[in-house]
Coordinates of C-alpha atoms in Angstrom, one line a residue:
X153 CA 0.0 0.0 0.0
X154 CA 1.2 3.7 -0.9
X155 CA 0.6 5.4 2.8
X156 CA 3.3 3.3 4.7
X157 CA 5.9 4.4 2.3
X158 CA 4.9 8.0 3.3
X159 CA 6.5 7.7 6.6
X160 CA 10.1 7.1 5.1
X161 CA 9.1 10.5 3.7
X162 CA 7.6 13.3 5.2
X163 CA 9.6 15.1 7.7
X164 CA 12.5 13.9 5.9
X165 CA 11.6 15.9 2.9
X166 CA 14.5 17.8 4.6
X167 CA 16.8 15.3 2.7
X168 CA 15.4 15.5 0.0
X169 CA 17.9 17.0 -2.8
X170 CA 14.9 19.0 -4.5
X171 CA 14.6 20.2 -0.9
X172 CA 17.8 21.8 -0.9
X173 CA 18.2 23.1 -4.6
X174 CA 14.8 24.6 -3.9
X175 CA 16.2 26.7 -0.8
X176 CA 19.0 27.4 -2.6
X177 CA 16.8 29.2 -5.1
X178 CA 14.8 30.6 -2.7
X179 CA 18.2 32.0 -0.8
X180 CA 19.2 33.5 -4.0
X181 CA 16.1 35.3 -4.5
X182 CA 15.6 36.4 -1.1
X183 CA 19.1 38.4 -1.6
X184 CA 18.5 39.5 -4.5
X185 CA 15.5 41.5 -4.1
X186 CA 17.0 42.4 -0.8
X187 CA 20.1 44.4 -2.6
X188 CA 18.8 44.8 -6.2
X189 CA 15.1 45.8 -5.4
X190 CA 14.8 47.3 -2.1
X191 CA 11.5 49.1 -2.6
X192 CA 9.9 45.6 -3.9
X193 CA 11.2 43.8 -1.0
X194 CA 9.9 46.7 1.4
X195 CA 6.6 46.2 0.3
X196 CA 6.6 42.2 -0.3
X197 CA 7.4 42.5 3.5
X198 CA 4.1 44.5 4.3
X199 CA 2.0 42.9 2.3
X200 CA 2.8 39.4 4.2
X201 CA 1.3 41.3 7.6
X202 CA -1.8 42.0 6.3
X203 CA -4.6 39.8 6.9
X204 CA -5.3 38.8 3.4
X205 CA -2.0 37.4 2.4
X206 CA -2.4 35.3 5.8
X207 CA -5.7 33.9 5.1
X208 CA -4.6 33.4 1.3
X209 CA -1.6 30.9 3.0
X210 CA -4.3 29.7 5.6
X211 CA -6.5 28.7 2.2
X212 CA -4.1 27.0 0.8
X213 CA -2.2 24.7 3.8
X214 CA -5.9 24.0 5.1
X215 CA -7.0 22.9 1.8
X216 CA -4.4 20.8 1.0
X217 CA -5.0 19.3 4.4
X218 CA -9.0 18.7 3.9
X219 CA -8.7 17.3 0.9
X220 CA -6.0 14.6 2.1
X221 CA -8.0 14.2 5.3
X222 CA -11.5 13.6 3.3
X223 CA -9.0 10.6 0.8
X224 CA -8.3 9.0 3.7
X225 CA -11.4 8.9 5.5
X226 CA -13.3 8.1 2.2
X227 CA -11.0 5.5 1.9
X228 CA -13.4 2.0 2.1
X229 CA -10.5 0.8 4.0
X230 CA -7.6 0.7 6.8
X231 CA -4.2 2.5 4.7
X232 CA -1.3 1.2 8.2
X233 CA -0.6 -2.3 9.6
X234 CA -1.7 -1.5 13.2
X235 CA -4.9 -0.2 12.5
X236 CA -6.7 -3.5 12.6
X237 CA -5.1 -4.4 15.4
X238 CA -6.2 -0.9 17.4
X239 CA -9.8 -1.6 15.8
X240 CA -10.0 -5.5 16.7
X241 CA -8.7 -4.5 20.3
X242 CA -11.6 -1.8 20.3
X243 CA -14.3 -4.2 19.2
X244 CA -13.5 -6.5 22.1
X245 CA -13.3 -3.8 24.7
X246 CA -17.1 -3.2 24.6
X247 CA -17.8 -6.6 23.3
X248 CA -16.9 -9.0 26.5
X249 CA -14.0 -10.5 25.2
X250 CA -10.4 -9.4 27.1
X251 CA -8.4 -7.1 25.2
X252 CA -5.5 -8.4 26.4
X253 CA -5.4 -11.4 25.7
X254 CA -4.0 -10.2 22.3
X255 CA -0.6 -8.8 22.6
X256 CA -0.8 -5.5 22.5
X257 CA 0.7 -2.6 25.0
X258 CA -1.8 0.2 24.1
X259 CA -3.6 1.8 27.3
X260 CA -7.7 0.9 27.6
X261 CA -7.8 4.9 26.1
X262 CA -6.8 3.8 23.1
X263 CA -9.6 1.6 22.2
X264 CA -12.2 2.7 24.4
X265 CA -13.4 5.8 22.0
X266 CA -13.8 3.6 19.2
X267 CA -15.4 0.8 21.2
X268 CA -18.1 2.8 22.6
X269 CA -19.0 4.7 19.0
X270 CA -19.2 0.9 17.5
X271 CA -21.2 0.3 20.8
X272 CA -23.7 2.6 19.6
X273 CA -23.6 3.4 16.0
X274 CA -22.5 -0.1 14.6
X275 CA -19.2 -1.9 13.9
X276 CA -18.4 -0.4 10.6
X277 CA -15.3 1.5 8.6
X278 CA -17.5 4.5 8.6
X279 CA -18.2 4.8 12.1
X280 CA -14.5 4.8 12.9
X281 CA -13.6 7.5 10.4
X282 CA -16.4 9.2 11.8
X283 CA -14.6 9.4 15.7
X284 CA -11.1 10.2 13.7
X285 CA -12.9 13.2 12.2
X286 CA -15.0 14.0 15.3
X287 CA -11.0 14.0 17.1
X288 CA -9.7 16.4 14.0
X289 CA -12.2 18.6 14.5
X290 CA -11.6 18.7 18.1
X291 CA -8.2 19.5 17.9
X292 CA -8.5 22.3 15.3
X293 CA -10.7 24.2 17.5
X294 CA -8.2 24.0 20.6
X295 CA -5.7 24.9 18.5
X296 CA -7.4 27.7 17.2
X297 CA -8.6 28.8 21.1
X298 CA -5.0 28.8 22.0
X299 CA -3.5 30.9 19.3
X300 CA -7.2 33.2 19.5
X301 CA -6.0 34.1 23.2
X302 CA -2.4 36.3 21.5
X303 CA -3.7 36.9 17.7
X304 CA -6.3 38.3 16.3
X305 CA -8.6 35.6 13.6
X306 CA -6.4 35.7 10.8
X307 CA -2.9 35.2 12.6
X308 CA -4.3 32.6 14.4
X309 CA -6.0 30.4 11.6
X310 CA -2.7 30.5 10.1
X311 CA -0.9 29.4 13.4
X312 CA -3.6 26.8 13.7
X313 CA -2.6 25.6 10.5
X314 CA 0.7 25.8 10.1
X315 CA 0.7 23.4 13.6
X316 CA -1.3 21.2 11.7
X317 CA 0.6 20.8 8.8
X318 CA 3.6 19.7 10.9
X319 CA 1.7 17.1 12.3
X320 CA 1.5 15.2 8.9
X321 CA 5.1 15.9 8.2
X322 CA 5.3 12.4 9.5
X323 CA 2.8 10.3 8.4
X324 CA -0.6 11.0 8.5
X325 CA -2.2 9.7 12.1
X326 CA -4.7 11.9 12.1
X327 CA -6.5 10.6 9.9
X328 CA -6.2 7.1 11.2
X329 CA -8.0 4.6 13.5
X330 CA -5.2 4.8 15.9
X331 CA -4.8 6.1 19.6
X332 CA -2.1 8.6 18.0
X333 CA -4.8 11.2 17.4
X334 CA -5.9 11.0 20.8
X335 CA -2.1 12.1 22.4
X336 CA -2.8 15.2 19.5
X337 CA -5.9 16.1 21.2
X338 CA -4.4 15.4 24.8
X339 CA -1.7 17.4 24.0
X340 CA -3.2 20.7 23.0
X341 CA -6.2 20.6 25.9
X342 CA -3.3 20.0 28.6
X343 CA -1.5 23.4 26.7
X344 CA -5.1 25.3 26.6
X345 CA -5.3 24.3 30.1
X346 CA -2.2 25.5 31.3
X347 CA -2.6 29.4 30.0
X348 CA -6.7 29.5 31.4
X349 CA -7.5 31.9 33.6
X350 CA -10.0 29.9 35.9
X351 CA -8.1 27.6 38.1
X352 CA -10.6 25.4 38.3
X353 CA -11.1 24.8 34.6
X354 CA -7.7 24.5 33.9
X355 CA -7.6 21.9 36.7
X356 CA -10.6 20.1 35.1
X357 CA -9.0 20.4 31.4
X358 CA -5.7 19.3 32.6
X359 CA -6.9 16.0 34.3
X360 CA -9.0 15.1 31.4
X361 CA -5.7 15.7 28.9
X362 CA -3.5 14.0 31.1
X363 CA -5.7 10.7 31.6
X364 CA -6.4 10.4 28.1
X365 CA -3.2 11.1 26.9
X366 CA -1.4 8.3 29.4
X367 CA -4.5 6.4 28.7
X368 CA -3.1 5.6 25.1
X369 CA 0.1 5.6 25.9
X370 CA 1.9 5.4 29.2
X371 CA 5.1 7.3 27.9
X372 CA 2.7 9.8 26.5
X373 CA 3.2 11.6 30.1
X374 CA 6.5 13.0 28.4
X375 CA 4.4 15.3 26.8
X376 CA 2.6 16.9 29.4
X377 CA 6.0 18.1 31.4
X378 CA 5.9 21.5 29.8
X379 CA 2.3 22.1 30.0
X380 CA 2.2 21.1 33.9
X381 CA 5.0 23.1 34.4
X382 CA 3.2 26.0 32.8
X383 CA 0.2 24.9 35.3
X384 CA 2.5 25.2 38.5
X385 CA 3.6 28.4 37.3
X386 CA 0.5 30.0 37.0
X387 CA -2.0 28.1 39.3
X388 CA 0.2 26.7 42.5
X389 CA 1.4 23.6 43.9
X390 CA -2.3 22.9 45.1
X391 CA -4.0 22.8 42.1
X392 CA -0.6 20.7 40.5
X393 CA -1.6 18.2 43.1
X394 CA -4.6 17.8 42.5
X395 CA -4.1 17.4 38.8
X396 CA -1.9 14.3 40.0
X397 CA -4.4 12.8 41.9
X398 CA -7.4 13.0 39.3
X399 CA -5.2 11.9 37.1
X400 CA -4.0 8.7 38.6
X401 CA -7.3 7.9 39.7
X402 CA -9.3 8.0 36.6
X403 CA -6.4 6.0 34.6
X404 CA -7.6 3.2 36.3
X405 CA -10.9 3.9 36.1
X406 CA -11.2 1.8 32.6
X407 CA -9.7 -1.2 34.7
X408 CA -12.9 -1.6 36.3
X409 CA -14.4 -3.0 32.6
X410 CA -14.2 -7.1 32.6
X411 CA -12.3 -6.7 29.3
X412 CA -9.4 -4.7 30.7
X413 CA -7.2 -6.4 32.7
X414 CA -4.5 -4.3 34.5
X415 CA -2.3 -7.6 35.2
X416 CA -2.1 -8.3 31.5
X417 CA -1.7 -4.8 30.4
X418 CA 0.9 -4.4 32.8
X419 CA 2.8 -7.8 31.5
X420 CA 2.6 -6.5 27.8
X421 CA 4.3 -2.7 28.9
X422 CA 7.0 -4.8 30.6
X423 CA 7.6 -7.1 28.0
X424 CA 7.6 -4.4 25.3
X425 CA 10.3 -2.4 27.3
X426 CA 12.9 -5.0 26.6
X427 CA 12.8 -4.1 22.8
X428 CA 16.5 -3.2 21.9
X429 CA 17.2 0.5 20.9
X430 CA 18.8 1.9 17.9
X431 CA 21.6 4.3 16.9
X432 CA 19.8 5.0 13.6
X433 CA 16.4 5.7 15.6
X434 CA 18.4 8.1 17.9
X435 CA 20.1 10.0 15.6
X436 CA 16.6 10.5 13.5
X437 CA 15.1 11.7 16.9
X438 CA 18.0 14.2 17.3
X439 CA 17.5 15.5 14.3
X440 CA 13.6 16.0 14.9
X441 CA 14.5 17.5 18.3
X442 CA 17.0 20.4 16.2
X443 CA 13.4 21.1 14.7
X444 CA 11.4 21.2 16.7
X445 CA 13.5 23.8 18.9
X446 CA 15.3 26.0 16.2
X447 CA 12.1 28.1 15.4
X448 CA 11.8 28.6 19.1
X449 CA 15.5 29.6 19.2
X450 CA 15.3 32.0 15.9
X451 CA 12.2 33.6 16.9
X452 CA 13.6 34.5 20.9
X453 CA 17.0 35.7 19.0
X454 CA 14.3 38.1 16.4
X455 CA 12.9 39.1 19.8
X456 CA 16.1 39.7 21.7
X457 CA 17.7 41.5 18.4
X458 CA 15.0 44.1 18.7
X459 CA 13.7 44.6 22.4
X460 CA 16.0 43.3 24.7
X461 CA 14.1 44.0 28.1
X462 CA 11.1 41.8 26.7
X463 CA 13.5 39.1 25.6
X464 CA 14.6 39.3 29.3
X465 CA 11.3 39.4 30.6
X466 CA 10.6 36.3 28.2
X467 CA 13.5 34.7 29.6
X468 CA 12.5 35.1 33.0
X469 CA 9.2 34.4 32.8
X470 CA 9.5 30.9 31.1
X471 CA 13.2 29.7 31.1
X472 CA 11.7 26.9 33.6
X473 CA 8.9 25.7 31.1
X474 CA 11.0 25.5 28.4
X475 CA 13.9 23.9 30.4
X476 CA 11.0 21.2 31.4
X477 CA 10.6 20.9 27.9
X478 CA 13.7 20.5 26.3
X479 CA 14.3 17.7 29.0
X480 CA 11.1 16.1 28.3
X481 CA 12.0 16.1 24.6
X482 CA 15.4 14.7 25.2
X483 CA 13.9 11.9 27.4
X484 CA 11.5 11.2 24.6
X485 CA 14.8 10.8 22.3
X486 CA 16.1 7.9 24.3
X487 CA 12.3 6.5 24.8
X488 CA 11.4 6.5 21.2
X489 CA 14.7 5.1 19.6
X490 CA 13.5 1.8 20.7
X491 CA 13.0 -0.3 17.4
X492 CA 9.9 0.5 16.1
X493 CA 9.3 3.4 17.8
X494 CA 10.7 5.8 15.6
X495 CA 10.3 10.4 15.1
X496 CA 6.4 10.6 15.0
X497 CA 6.4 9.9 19.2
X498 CA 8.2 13.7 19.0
X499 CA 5.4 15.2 16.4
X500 CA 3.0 16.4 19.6
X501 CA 5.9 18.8 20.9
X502 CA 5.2 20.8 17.4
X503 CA 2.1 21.8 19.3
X504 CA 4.5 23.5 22.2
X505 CA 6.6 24.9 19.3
X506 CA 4.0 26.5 17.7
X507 CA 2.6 28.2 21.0
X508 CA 6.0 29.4 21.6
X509 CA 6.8 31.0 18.6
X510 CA 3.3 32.7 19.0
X511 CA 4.5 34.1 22.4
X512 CA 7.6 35.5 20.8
X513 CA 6.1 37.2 18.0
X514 CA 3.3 38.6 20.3
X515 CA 6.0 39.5 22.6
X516 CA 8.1 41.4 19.4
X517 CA 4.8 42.9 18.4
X518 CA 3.9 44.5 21.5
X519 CA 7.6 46.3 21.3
X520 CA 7.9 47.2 18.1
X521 CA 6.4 49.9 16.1
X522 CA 3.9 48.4 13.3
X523 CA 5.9 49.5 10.6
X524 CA 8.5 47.1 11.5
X525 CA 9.4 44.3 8.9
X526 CA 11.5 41.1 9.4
X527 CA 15.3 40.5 8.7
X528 CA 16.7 39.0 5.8
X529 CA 17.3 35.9 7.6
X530 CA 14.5 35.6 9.2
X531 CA 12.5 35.6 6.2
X532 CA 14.7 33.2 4.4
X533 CA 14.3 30.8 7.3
X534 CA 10.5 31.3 7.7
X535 CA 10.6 30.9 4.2
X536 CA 12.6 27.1 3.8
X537 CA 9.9 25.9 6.1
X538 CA 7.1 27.2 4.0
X539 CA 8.9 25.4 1.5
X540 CA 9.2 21.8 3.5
X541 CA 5.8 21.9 4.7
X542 CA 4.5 22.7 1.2
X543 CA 6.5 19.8 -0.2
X544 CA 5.7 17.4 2.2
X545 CA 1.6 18.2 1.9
X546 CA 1.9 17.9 -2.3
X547 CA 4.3 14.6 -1.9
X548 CA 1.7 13.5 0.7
X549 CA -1.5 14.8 -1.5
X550 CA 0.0 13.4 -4.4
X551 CA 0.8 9.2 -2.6
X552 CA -2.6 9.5 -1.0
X553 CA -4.6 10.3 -4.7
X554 CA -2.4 6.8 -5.7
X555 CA -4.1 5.1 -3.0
X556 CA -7.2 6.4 -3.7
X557 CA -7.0 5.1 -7.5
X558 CA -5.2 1.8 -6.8
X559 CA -6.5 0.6 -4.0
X560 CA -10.1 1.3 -3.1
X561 CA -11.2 -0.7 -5.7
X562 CA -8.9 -3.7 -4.0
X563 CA -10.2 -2.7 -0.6
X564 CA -13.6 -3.2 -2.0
X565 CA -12.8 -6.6 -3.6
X566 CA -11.2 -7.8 -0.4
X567 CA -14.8 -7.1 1.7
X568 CA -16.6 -9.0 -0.7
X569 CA -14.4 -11.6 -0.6
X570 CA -14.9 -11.9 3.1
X571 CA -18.1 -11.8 3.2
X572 CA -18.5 -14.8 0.6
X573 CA -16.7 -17.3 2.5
X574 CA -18.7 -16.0 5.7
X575 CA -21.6 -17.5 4.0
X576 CA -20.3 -20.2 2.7
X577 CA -19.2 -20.9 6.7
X578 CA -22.0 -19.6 8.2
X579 CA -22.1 -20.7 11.9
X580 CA -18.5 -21.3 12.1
X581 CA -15.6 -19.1 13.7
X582 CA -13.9 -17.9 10.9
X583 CA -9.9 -16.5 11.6
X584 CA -7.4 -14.5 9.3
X585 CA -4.1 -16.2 9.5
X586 CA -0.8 -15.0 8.6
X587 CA 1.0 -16.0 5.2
X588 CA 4.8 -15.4 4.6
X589 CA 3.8 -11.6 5.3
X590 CA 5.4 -9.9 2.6
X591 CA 3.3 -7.8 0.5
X592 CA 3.9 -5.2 -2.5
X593 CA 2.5 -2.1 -0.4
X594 CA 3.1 0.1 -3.2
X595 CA 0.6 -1.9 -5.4
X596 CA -1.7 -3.8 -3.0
X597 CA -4.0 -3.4 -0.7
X598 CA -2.9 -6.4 2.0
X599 CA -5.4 -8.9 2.9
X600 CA -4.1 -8.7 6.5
X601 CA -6.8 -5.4 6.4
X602 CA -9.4 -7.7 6.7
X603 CA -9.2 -8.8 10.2
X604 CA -11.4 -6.7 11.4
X605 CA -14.4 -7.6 9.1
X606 CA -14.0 -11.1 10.3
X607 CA -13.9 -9.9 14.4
X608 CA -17.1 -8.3 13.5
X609 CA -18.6 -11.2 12.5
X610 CA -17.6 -13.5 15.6
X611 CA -13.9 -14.4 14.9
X612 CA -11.1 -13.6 17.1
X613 CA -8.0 -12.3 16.5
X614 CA -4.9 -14.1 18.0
X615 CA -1.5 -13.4 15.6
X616 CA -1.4 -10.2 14.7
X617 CA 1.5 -9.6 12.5
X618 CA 3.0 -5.9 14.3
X619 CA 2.5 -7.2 17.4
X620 CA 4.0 -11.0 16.6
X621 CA 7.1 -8.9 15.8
X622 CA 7.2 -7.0 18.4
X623 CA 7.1 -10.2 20.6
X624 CA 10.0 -12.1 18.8
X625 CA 11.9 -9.2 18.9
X626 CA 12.6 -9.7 22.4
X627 CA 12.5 -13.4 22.2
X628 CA 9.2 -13.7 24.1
X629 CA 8.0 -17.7 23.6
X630 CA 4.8 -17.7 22.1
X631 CA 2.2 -18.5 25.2
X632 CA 0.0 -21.9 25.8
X633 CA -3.2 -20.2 25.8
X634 CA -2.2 -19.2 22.0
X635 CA -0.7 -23.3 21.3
X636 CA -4.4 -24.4 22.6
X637 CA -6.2 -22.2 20.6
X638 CA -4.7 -23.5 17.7
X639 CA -4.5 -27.3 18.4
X640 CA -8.0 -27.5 19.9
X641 CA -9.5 -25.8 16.8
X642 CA -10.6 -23.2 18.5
X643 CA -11.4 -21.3 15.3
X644 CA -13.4 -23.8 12.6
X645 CA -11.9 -21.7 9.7
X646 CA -8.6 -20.1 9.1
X647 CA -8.4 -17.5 6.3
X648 CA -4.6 -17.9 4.8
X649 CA -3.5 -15.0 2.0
X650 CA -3.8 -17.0 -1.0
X651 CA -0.7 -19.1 -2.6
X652 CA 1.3 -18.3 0.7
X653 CA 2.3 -20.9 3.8
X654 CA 0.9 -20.6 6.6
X655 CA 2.6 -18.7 9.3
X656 CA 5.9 -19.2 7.5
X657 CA 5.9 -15.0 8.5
X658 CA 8.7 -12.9 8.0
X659 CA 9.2 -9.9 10.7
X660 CA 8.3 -6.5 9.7
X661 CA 11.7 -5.5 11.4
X662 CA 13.8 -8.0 9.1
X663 CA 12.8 -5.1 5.7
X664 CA 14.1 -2.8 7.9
X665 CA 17.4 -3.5 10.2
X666 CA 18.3 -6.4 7.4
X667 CA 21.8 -6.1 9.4
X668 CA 19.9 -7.2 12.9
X669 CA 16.8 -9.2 11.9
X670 CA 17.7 -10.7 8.6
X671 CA 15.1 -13.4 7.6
X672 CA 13.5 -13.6 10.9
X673 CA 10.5 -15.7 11.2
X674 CA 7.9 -14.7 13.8
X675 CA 6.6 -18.3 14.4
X676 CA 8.8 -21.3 15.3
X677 CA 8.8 -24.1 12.7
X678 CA 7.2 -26.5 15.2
X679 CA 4.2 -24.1 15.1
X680 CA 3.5 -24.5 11.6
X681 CA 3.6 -27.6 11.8
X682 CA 1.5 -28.2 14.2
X683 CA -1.1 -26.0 12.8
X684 CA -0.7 -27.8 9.3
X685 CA -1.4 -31.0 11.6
X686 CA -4.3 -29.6 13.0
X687 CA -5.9 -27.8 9.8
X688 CA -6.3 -29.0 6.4
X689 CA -6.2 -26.5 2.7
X690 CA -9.6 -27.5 1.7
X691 CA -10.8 -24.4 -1.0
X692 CA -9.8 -21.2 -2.0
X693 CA -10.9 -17.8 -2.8
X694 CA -10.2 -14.8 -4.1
X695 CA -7.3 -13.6 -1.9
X696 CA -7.4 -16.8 0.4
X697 CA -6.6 -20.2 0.7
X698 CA -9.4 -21.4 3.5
X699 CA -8.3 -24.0 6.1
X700 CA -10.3 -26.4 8.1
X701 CA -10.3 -28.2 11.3
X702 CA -9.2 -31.8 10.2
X703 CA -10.9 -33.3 13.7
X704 CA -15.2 -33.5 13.5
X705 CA -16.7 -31.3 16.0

C-alpha cells in the first residue's frame, strides 16, 4: 500500500535534494531582491502582515490538508498495519472479550473511543472514520482557542494551520483509526489548560488531557511536562496536586471493565520495554528534536535583536517551562529510539513549538512599532519551512490520490471476498491467519486489512502480525493459551492470503534492520507444523486459501 511508504518521507523531505536546490533558489532570490530591489522587497514584507495574504496561506495549507483528510477517510479501508489491530482491540473492549489477551501494549484509552462509538452506531469502517474526524475537528478548534488568546482571527488560523501541517510531516495519524490522534488532542487541551484563567477549569481540562493522553500511551506523560510546568507556574502547587491525583485515579478507572485487565496490560508494557534500541532511531530523533527547537531559538533571538528588556522578561518568565521541555524532549529521544518506535512519538511537541513562537512574536509585536518588517534571515528561514511543509503536503496529496486510484477498488474486492466465504461458513468461527507476510505495499491493498471484518462477525484475532514482531523481537516464547487455541481448533476456519504458507511469517523488522533481523521468522517451525497438523487446505478464494479443522466437531 502507498501510505506506509509515506513515513520514510515526510519530515524527511529535509533530505530531500529537491529540498535543498529549492532553498537554494529561494536563498538566491531572497538576496537578490534584498540588494537589487529594495522598494519591492519593502513592500513584499508588508503585504505578508496583512490579513489577506495570511488567510490566502491559511487557504491554501488548510486545503491541502482537507482534501488529504476527506481521501483517507473516504477511503473504504484501513491504509497502516496496526490499524486492525487498534480496531480488533476496540471491538473487544465493549464486546466481552479481554483485550488483552492479544498482545498488545496500548492503554484501555486507546480503544475505548472507538469501542463505545461501534457500541452505539455499529461496527463499521465509517463509524470509525467518523470518531477520527470528530478527534480532528476537536483539535482544530483547541488549536485555534490557543492561538485566539495572543492573535487576532487571521494570525491565528494561520498558526492553527501551520501546527497542523507539521503534524503530517510524519505520516498522517490523524486521519487514522489509531490512539495517535488522541495524544494530539491530549496534548493541545493540557496546553489550553495550562494558560486558562479559571483555576478550576484549567484543573478540570488538565486531568481530562493527562488521563487520556497516558490512557493511550503510558510514555505519553512525556508530553505533558511543559504544559504542567506551565500549570504550576500559573495556578500553585495545590491545584498541581490535585491534577496528580485525578489523574491517577481516573487512569484506572477503565480497569474496572471485565475486558481490561491491568495484570495483563501491565505484563505487555514490561515485555515491550525489553525491545532493543537503535543508533539509527536516535540520531533520527535528534535530528527532529534540532526542529522542533530551532524556530523557538530564531524567533527568541528576532525578539532579543530588537527589544531586549522583553526578551529578558521572556527569559525570566518561562526559562523553567522550556527547560522542562527540552528535558522532556530529550527523554522522549532515548524512549522512542526503541526499534519500532521511531520520530512521529516527537510530532505532539510541534504543538508547544507552535505556541512558543506565537508568544515571541506577540512579545516582538507588543515592542515594536507596526511598521516594522523582518530581517533577511528571518525571512529566508520562515521561508525554507514554508517550503518543507508545502513539499511534504503535495508529496503526501500526491501518494494519498495513488491510494485512492489503486486501492479502493482492491479494498472493496477484499470485503466482498470476506463476506463470501462467511456464507459459505455460516455458523463457524472464521480466523485470518498470517502468510509469509510480505506484500507489494506500493501496489496492494494487503489482505491482513481484513481482520477486522472477520472480528465483527464472531472471529477472534490471535496473531497479529506488528505485534507477533514485536514479541520475537525480544524473544518472548509464544504462550500456551495461544498453542491451545490453535490445536483445539478453537477457530473452525482459518483464512490464509492466497498461494502463501501458513505462518511461514517474515518480521516486519527483518525489511528494515536487514543487518539485525535478517530473515527472521515470527513463528517457530514446530508451530507450523502443528497448525498444518491440526488444519487441512480445503478451498480457496479470491485472496485466500481457506483451512479447516481436520478433527469432526
Amino acid at each position: 500500500m502507498v501510505l506506509p511508504a509515506i513515513s520514510q518521507r515526510g519530515l524527511f523531505a529535509l533530505l530531500y535534494p529537491n529540498f535543498f536546490i529549492l532553498c537554494f533558489i529561494f536563498s538566491l532570490v531572497c538576496v537578490g531582491v534584498r540588494f537589487l530591489l529594495p522598494r519591492t522587497w519593502d513592500t513584499a514584507l508588508g503585504a505578508l502582515t496583512q490579513s489577506r495574504w495570511q488567510l490566502s496561506i491559511v487557504s491554501v495549507l488548510g486545503l491541502l490538508y482537507l482534501y488529504i483528510g476527506c481521501l483517507i477517510l473516504r477511503f473504504p479501508g484501513y491504509v497502516d498495519p496496526v490499524e486492525p489491530m487498534v480496531v480488533a482491540a476496540s471491538f473487544f473492549s465493549v464486546h466481552s472479550k479481554p483485550v488483552y489477551d492479544m498482545v498488545i501494549s496500548y492503554g484501555p484509552l486507546c480503544f475505548l473511543p472507538y469501542g463505545l462509538a461501534m457500541k452505539l452506531f455499529g461496527a463499521t469502517v465509517a463509524v470509525l472514520k467518523g470518531v477520527v474526524g470528530l478527534a480532528n475537528a476537536v483539535f482544530i478548534l483547541v488549536l485555534f482557542v490557543i492561538f485566539k488568546k495572543l492573535f487576532r482571527w487571521p494570525s491565528s488560523l494561520l498558526a492553527t494551520i501551520l501546527v497542523l501541517s507539521t503534524c503530517l510531516m510524519k505520516q498522517n495519524y490523524l486521519f487514522q483509526a489509531r490512539g495517535d490522534l488522541f495524544i494530539y488532542v491530549a496534548v493541545a487541551l493540557s496546553l489550553l489548560a495550562a494558560i486558562s484563567e479559571g483555576g478550576a477549569l484549567g484543573c478540570v481540562l488538565m486531568i481530562a488531557a493527562v488521563t487520556l493522553g497516558c490512557g493511550v500511551k503510558v510514555t505519553a506523560f512525556m508530553y505533558f511536562v511543559y504544559p504542567l510546568s506551565l500549570f504550576w507556574q500559573r495556578h500553585g502547587s495545590r491545584l498541581l496536586l490535585l491534577v496528580a491525583a485525578g489523574s491517577i485515579l481516573l487512569s484506572f478507572l477503565p480497569f474496572a471493565l471485565h475486558t481490561l485487565n491491568l495484570h495483563d496490560y501491565l505484563h505487555w508494557l514490561t515485555v515491550m520495554s525489553h525491545q532493543p534500541k537503535s543508533i539509527r532511531e536516535f540520531l533520527g530523533n535528534v535530528v527532529i528534536t534540532g526542529l522542533l527547537l530551532f524556530p523557538c531559538l530564531l524567533a527568541y533571538w528576532q525578539l532579543h535583536r530588537r527589544h531586549h528588556s522583553l526578551a529578558r522578561q521572556f527569559l525570566r518568565e518561562n526559562w523553567i517551562p522550556f527547560s522542562f521541555m527540552t528535558g522532556s524532549i530529550l527523554a522522549m529521544d532515548v524512549l522512542a529510539s526503541k526499534i519500532g518506535a521511531g520520530r512521529h512519538h516527537l510530532v505532539p511537541y510541534f504543538v508547544f513549538t507552535g505556541y512558543i513562537v506565537a508568544q515571541l512574536i506577540h512579545k516582538s509585536r507588543s515592542g515594536m512599532p507596526s511598521s516594522s518588517s523582518p530581517g533577511l534571515l528571518h525571512v529566508y528561514l520562515c521561508g525554507c519551512l514554508a517550503l518543507l511543509l508545502l513539499l511534504t503536503e503535495v508529496s503526501e496529496l500526491q501518494d494519498v490520490r495513488t491510494l485512492t486510484r489503486q486501492e479502493a477498488a482492491q479494498s472493496v474486492a477484499l470485503e466482498n471476498d470476506v463476506n463470501r466465504v462467511l456464507a459459505s461458513y455460516s455458523g463457524h468461527r472464521v480466523e485470518l491467519g498470517n502468510g509469509i507476510g510480505e506484500f507489494d505495499l506500493e501496489r496492494e491493498y494487503s489482505p491482513m486489512f481484513s481482520a477486522p471484518q472477520l472480528i465483527f462477525a464472531g472471529g477472534s484475532y490471535t496473531f497479529d502480525p506488528s505485534a507477533q514482531a514485536d514479541i520475537e523481537m525480544v524473544n518472548e516464547p509464544m504462550r500456551e493459551s495461544d498453542l491451545r487455541h490453535v490445536a483445539s481448533c478453537e477457530s473452525d476456519v482459518w483464512l490464509i492470503p492466497r498461494g502463501q504458507v501458513p505462518f511461514h511469517s517474515v518480521s516486519i523488522y527483518s525489511g528494515m534492520y536487514p543487518d539485525r533481523y535478517s530473515g527472521r521468522l515470527l513463528f517457530p517451525a514446530t508451530f507450523e507444523r502443528m497448525f498444518l497438523d491440526t488444519y487441512s487446505l480445503t478451498s480457496s478464494s479470491h485472496y485466500f486459501d481457506i483451512y479447516t479443522c481436520k478433527r469432526p466437531r
